[in-house]
mmCIF file of C-alpha atoms in Angstrom:
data_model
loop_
_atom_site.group_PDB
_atom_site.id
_atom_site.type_symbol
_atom_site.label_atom_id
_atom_site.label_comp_id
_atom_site.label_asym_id
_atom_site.label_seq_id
_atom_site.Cartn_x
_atom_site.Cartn_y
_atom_site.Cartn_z
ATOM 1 C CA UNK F 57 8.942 13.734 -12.543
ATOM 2 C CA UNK F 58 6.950 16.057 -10.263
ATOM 3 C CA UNK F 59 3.627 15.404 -8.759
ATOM 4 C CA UNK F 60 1.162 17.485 -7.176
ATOM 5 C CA UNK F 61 -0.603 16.240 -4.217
ATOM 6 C CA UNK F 62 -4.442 16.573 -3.249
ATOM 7 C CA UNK F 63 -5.103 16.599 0.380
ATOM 8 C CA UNK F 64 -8.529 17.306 2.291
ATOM 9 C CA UNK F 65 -8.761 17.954 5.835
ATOM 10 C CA UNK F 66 -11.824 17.844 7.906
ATOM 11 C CA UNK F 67 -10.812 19.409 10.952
ATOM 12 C CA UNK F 68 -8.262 17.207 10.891
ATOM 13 C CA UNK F 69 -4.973 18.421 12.415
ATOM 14 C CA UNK F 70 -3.454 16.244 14.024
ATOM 15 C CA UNK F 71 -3.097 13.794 11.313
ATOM 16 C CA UNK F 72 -1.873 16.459 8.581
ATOM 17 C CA UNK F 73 0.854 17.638 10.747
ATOM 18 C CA UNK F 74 2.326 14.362 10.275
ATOM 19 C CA UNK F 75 1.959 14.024 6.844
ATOM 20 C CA UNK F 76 3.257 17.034 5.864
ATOM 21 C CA UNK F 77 6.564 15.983 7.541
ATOM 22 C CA UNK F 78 6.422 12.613 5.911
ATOM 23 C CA UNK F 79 5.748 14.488 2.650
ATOM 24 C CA UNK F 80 9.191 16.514 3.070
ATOM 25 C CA UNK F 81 10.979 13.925 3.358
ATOM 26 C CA UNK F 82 9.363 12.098 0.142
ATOM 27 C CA UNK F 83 10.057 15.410 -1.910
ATOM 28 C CA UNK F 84 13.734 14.222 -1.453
ATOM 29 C CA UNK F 85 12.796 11.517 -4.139
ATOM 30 C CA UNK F 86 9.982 13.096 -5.921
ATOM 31 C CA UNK F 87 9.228 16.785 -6.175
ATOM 32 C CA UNK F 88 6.110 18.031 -5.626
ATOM 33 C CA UNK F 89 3.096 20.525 -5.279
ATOM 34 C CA UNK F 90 0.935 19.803 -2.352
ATOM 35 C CA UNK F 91 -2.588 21.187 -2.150
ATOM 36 C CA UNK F 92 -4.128 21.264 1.407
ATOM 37 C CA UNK F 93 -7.987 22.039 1.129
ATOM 38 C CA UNK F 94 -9.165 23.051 4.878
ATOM 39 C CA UNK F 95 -13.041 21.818 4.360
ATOM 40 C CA UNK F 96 -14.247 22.608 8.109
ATOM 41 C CA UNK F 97 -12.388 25.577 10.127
ATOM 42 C CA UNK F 98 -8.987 24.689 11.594
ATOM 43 C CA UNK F 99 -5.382 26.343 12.254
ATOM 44 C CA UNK F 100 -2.548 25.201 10.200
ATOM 45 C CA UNK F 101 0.026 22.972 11.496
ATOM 46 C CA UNK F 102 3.534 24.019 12.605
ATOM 47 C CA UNK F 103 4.580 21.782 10.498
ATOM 48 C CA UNK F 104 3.196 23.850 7.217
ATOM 49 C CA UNK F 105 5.801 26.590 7.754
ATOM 50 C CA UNK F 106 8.942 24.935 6.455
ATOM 51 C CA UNK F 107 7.377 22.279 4.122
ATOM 52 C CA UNK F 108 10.095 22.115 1.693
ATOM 53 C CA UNK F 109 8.053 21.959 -1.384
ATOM 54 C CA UNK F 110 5.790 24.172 -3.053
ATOM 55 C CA UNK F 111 2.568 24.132 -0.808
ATOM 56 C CA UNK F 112 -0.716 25.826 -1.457
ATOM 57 C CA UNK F 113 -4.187 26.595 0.764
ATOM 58 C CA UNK F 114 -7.422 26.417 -0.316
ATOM 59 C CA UNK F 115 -10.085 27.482 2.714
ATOM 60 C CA UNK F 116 -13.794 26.276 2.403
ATOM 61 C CA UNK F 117 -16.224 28.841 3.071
ATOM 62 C CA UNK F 118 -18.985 25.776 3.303
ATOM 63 C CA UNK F 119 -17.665 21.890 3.140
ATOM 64 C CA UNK F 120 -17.292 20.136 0.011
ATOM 65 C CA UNK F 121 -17.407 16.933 -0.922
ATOM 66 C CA UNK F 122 -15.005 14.101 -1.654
ATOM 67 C CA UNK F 123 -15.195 15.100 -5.454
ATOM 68 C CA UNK F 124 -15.804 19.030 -5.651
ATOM 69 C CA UNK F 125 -12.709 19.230 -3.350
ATOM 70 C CA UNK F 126 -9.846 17.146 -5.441
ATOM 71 C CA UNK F 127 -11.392 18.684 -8.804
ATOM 72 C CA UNK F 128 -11.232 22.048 -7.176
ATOM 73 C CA UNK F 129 -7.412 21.070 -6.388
ATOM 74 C CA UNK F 130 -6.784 19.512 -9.414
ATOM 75 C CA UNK F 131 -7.241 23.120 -11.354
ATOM 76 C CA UNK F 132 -4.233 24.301 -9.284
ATOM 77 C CA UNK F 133 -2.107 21.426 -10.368
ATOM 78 C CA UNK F 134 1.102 22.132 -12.688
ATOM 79 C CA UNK F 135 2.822 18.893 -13.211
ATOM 80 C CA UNK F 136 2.778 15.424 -14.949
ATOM 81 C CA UNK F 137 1.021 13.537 -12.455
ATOM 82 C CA UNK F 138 -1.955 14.516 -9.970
ATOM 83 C CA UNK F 139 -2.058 12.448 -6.543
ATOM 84 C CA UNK F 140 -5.264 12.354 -3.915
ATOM 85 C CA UNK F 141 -4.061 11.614 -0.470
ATOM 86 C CA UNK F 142 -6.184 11.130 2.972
ATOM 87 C CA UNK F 143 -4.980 12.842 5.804
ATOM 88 C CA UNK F 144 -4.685 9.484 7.778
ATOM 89 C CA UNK F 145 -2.187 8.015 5.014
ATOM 90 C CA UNK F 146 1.228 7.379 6.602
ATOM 91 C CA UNK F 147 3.977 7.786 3.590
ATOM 92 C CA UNK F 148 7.840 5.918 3.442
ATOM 93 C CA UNK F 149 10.489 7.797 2.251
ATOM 94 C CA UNK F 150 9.748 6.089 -1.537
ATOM 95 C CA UNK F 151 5.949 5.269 -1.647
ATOM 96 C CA UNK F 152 5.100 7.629 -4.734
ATOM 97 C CA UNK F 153 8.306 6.467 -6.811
ATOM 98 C CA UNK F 154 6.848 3.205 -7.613
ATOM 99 C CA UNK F 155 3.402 5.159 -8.802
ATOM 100 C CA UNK F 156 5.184 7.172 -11.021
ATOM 101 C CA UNK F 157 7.413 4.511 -12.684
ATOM 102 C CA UNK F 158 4.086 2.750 -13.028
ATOM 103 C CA UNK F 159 1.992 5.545 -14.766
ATOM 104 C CA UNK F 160 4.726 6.314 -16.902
ATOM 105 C CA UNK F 161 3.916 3.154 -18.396
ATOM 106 C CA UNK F 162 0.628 2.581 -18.396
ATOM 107 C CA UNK F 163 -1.632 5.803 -18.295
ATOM 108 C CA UNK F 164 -4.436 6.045 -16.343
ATOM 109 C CA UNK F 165 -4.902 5.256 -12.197
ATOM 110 C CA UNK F 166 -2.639 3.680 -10.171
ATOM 111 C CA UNK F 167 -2.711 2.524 -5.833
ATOM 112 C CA UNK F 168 -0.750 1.336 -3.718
ATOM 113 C CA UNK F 169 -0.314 -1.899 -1.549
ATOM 114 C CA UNK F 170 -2.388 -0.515 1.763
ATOM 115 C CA UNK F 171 -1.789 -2.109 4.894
ATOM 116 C CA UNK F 172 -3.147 -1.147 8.335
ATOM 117 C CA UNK F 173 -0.970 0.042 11.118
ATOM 118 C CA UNK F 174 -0.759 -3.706 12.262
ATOM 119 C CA UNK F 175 0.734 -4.508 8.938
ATOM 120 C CA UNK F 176 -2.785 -6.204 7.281
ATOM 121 C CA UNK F 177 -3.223 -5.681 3.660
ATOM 122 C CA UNK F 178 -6.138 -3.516 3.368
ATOM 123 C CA UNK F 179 -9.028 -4.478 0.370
ATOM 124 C CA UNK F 180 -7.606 -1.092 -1.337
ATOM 125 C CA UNK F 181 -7.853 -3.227 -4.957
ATOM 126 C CA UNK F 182 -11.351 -4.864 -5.609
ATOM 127 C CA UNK F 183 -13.796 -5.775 -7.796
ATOM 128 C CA UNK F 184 -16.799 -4.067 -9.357
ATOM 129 C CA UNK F 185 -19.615 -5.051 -6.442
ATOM 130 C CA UNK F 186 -22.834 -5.836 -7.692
ATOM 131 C CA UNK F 187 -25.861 -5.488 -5.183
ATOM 132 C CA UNK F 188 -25.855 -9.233 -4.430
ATOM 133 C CA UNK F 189 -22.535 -9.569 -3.950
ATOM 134 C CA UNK F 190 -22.434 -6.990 -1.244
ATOM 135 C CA UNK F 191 -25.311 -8.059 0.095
ATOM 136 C CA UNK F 192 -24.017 -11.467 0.634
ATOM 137 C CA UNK F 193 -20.205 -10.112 1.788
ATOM 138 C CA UNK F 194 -22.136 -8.353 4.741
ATOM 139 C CA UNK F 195 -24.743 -10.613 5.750
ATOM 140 C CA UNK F 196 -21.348 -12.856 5.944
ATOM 141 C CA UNK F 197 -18.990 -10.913 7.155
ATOM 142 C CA UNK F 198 -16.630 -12.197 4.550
ATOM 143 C CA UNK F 199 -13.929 -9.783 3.273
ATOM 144 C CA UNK F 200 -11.594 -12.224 1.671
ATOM 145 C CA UNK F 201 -9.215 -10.105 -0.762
ATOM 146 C CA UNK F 202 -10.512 -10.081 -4.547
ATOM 147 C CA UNK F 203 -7.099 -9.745 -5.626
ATOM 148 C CA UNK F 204 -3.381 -11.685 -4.808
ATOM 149 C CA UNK F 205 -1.046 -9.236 -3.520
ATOM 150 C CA UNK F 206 1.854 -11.638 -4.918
ATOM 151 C CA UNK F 207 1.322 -10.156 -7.856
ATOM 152 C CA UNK F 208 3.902 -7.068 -8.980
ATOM 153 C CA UNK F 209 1.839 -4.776 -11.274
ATOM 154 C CA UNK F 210 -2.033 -5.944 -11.641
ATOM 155 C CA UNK F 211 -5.016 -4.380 -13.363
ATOM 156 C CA UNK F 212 -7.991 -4.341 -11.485
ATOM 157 C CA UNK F 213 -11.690 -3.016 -11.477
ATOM 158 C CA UNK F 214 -11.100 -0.204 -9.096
ATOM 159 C CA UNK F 215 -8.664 0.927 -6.404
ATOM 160 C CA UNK F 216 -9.818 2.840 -3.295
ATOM 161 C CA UNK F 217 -9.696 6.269 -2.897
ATOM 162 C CA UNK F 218 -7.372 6.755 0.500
ATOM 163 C CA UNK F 219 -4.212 7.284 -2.259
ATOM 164 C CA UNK F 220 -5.082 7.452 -5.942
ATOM 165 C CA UNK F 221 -2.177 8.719 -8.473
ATOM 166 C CA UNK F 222 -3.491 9.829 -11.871
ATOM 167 C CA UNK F 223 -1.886 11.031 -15.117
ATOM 168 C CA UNK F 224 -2.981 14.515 -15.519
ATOM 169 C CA UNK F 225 -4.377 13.331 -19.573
ATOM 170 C CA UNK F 226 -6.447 10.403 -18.153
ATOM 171 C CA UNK F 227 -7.648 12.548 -15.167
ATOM 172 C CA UNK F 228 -8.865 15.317 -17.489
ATOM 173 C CA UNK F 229 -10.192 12.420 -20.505
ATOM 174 C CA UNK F 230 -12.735 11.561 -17.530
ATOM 175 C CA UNK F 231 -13.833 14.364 -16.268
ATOM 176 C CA UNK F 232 -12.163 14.104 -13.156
ATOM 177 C CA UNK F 233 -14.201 12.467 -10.217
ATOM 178 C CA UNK F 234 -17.970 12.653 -10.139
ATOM 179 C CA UNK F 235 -19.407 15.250 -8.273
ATOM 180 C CA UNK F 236 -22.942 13.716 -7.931
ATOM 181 C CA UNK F 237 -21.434 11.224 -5.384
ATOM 182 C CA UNK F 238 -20.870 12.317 -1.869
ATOM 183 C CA UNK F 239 -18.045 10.845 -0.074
ATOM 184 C CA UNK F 240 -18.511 7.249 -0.951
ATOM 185 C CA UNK F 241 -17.904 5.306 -4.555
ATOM 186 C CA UNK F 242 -16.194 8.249 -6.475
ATOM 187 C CA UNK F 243 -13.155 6.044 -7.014
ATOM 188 C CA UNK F 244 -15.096 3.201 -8.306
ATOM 189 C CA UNK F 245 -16.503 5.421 -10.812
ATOM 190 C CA UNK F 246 -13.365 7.554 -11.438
ATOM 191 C CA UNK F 247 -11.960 3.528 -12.393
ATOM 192 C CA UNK F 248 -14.606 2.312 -14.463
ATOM 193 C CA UNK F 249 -14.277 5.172 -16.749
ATOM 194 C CA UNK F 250 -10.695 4.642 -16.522
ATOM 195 C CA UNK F 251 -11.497 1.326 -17.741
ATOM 196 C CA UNK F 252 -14.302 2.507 -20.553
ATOM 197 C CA UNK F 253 -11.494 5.202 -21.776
ATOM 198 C CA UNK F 254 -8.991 2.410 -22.483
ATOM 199 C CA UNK F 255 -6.534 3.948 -19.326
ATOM 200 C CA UNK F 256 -5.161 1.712 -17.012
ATOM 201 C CA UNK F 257 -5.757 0.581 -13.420
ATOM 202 C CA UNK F 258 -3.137 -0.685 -11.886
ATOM 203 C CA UNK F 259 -2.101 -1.850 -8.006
ATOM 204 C CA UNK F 260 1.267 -1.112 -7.695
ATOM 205 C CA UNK F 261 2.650 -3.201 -4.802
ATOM 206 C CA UNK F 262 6.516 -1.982 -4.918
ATOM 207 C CA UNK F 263 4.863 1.057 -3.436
ATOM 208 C CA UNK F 264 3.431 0.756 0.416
ATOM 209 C CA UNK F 265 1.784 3.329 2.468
ATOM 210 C CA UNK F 266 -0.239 2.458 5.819
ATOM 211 C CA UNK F 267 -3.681 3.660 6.751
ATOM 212 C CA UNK F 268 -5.702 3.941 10.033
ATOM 213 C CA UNK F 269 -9.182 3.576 8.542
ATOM 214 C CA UNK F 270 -12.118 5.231 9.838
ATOM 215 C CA UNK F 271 -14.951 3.544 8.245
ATOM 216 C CA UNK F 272 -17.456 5.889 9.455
ATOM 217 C CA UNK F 273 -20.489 4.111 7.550
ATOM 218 C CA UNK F 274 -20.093 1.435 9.792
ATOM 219 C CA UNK F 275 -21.151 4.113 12.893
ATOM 220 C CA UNK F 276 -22.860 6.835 11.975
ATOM 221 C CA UNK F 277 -26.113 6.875 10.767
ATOM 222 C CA UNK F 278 -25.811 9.807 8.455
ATOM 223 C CA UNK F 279 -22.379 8.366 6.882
ATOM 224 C CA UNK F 280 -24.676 5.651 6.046
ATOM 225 C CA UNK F 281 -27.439 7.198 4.379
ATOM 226 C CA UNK F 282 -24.405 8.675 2.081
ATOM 227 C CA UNK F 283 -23.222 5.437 1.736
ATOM 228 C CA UNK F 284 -25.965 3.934 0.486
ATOM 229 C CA UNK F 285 -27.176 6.857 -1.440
ATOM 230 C CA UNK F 286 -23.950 6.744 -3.516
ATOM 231 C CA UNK F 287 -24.661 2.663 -3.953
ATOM 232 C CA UNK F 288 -27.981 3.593 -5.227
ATOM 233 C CA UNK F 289 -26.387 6.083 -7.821
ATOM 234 C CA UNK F 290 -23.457 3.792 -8.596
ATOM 235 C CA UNK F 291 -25.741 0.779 -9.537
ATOM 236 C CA UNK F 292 -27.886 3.056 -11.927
ATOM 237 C CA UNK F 293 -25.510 4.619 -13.679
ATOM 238 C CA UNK F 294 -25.047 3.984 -17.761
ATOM 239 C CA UNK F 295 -21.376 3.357 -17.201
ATOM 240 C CA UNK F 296 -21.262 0.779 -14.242
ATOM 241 C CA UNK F 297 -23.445 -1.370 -16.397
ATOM 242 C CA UNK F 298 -21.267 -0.729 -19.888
ATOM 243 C CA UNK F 299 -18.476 -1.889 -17.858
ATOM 244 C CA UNK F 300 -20.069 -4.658 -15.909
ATOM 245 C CA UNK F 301 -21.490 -5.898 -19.939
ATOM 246 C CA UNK F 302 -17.919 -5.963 -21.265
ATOM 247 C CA UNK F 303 -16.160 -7.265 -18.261
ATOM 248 C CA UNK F 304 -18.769 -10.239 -18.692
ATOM 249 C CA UNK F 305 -18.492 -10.626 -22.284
ATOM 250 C CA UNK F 306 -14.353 -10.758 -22.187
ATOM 251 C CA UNK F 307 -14.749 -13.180 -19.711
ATOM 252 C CA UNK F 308 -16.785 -15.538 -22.169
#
């Protein structure tokens, strides 16, 4: 079945030139729409002129952010199954198969196994953080994985946002991503409403893409002050504690 891909670049060239060609050769397997959004001035790449899919522009007058761009997108998308893709996300030929077989099946959210360019898994599949918890995993500098990538198919609390493939029913019965966030816990939110809507989230390791991770709130102050400003907003929001009250109670 055909997807349509989401893809946001922020000046960003040099890594969508890459992806577009890695995207050509996944349409082989899996047609698709592609959606560039350019959210800060910048030429296309060479590679945009012979995509071999259906590919459309969207230019920015002012940036956007992580949310208003993909639900902008997602208004332009004409098929089964809506996909948001970073521009540093390196594809194989059959990354998105897997994701599709998957949401077939169970509706909702699905990710992929993400591993770095040295071949670590990446903490792409996590639990809901409470402000303690976090506290503690920094203060330790502990980032053991919440979840065992041994595991084929597994639901868990949320899935991070690098690659995120949604139905386009269970995209729409949310509401799409949050717009009051700003760059930073949109797809933990986007997953706990998964979760609250009875849809699925699922880490789907049959499918494998790599990412070069910039984790810019780790260096610049202002990424930071989003960061945490998104924290604040995630831990006082009505659904994060509906979810965190029936996670606990199903647990006993």
């Amino acid at each position: 079945m055909a997807i349509t891909i989401s893809v946001v670049s922020h000046g960003q060239a040099d890594l969508l030139a890459p992806l577009l060609d890695q995207l050509r050769l996944a349409a082989a397997a899996v047609p698709m729409q592609v959606i560039v959004t350019l959210n800060l001035p910048e030429e296309r790449p060479a590679a945009a002129s012979a995509p071999g899919f259906e590919l459309e522009w969207i230019t920015n007058p002012a940036p956007q952010g992580f949310a208003e761009n993909h639900n902008a997108a997602f208004k332009h998308c004409r098929t089964k199954f809506f996909c948001v893709l970073n521009p540093d996300v390196r594809l194989g030929v059959d990354s998105l198969s897997p994701l599709v077989a998957c949401l077939t099946r169970l509706p909702g959210v699905v990710g992929p196994r993400v591993v770095s360019e040295r071949g670590d898994i990446e903490d792409s599949a996590r639990r809901v953080p409470g402000p303690l918890r976090l506290l503690a995993r920094w203060w330790h500098r502990r980032f053991e994985p919440d979840y065992s990538p041994m595991v084929g198919e597994q639901t868990v609390d949320w899935l991070a946002g690098m690659c995120l493939m949604f139905d386009i029913d269970s995209y729409r019965a949310v509401g799409g991503f949050d717009e009051k966030y700003h760059l930073y816990c949109e797809d933990i939110d986007i997953c706990l409403k998964m979760h609250l809507a009875s849809r699925h989230v699922t880490w789907v390791q049959d499918a494998v893409v790599v990412h070069d991770a910039q984790r810019t709130s780790h260096r610049k102050l202002r990424y930071l002050i989003w960061h945490i400003g998104s924290l604040l907003k995630l831990f006082t929001a009505a659904d994060y504690w509906r979810f965190r009250f029936l996670s606990e109670r199903a647990q006993g």
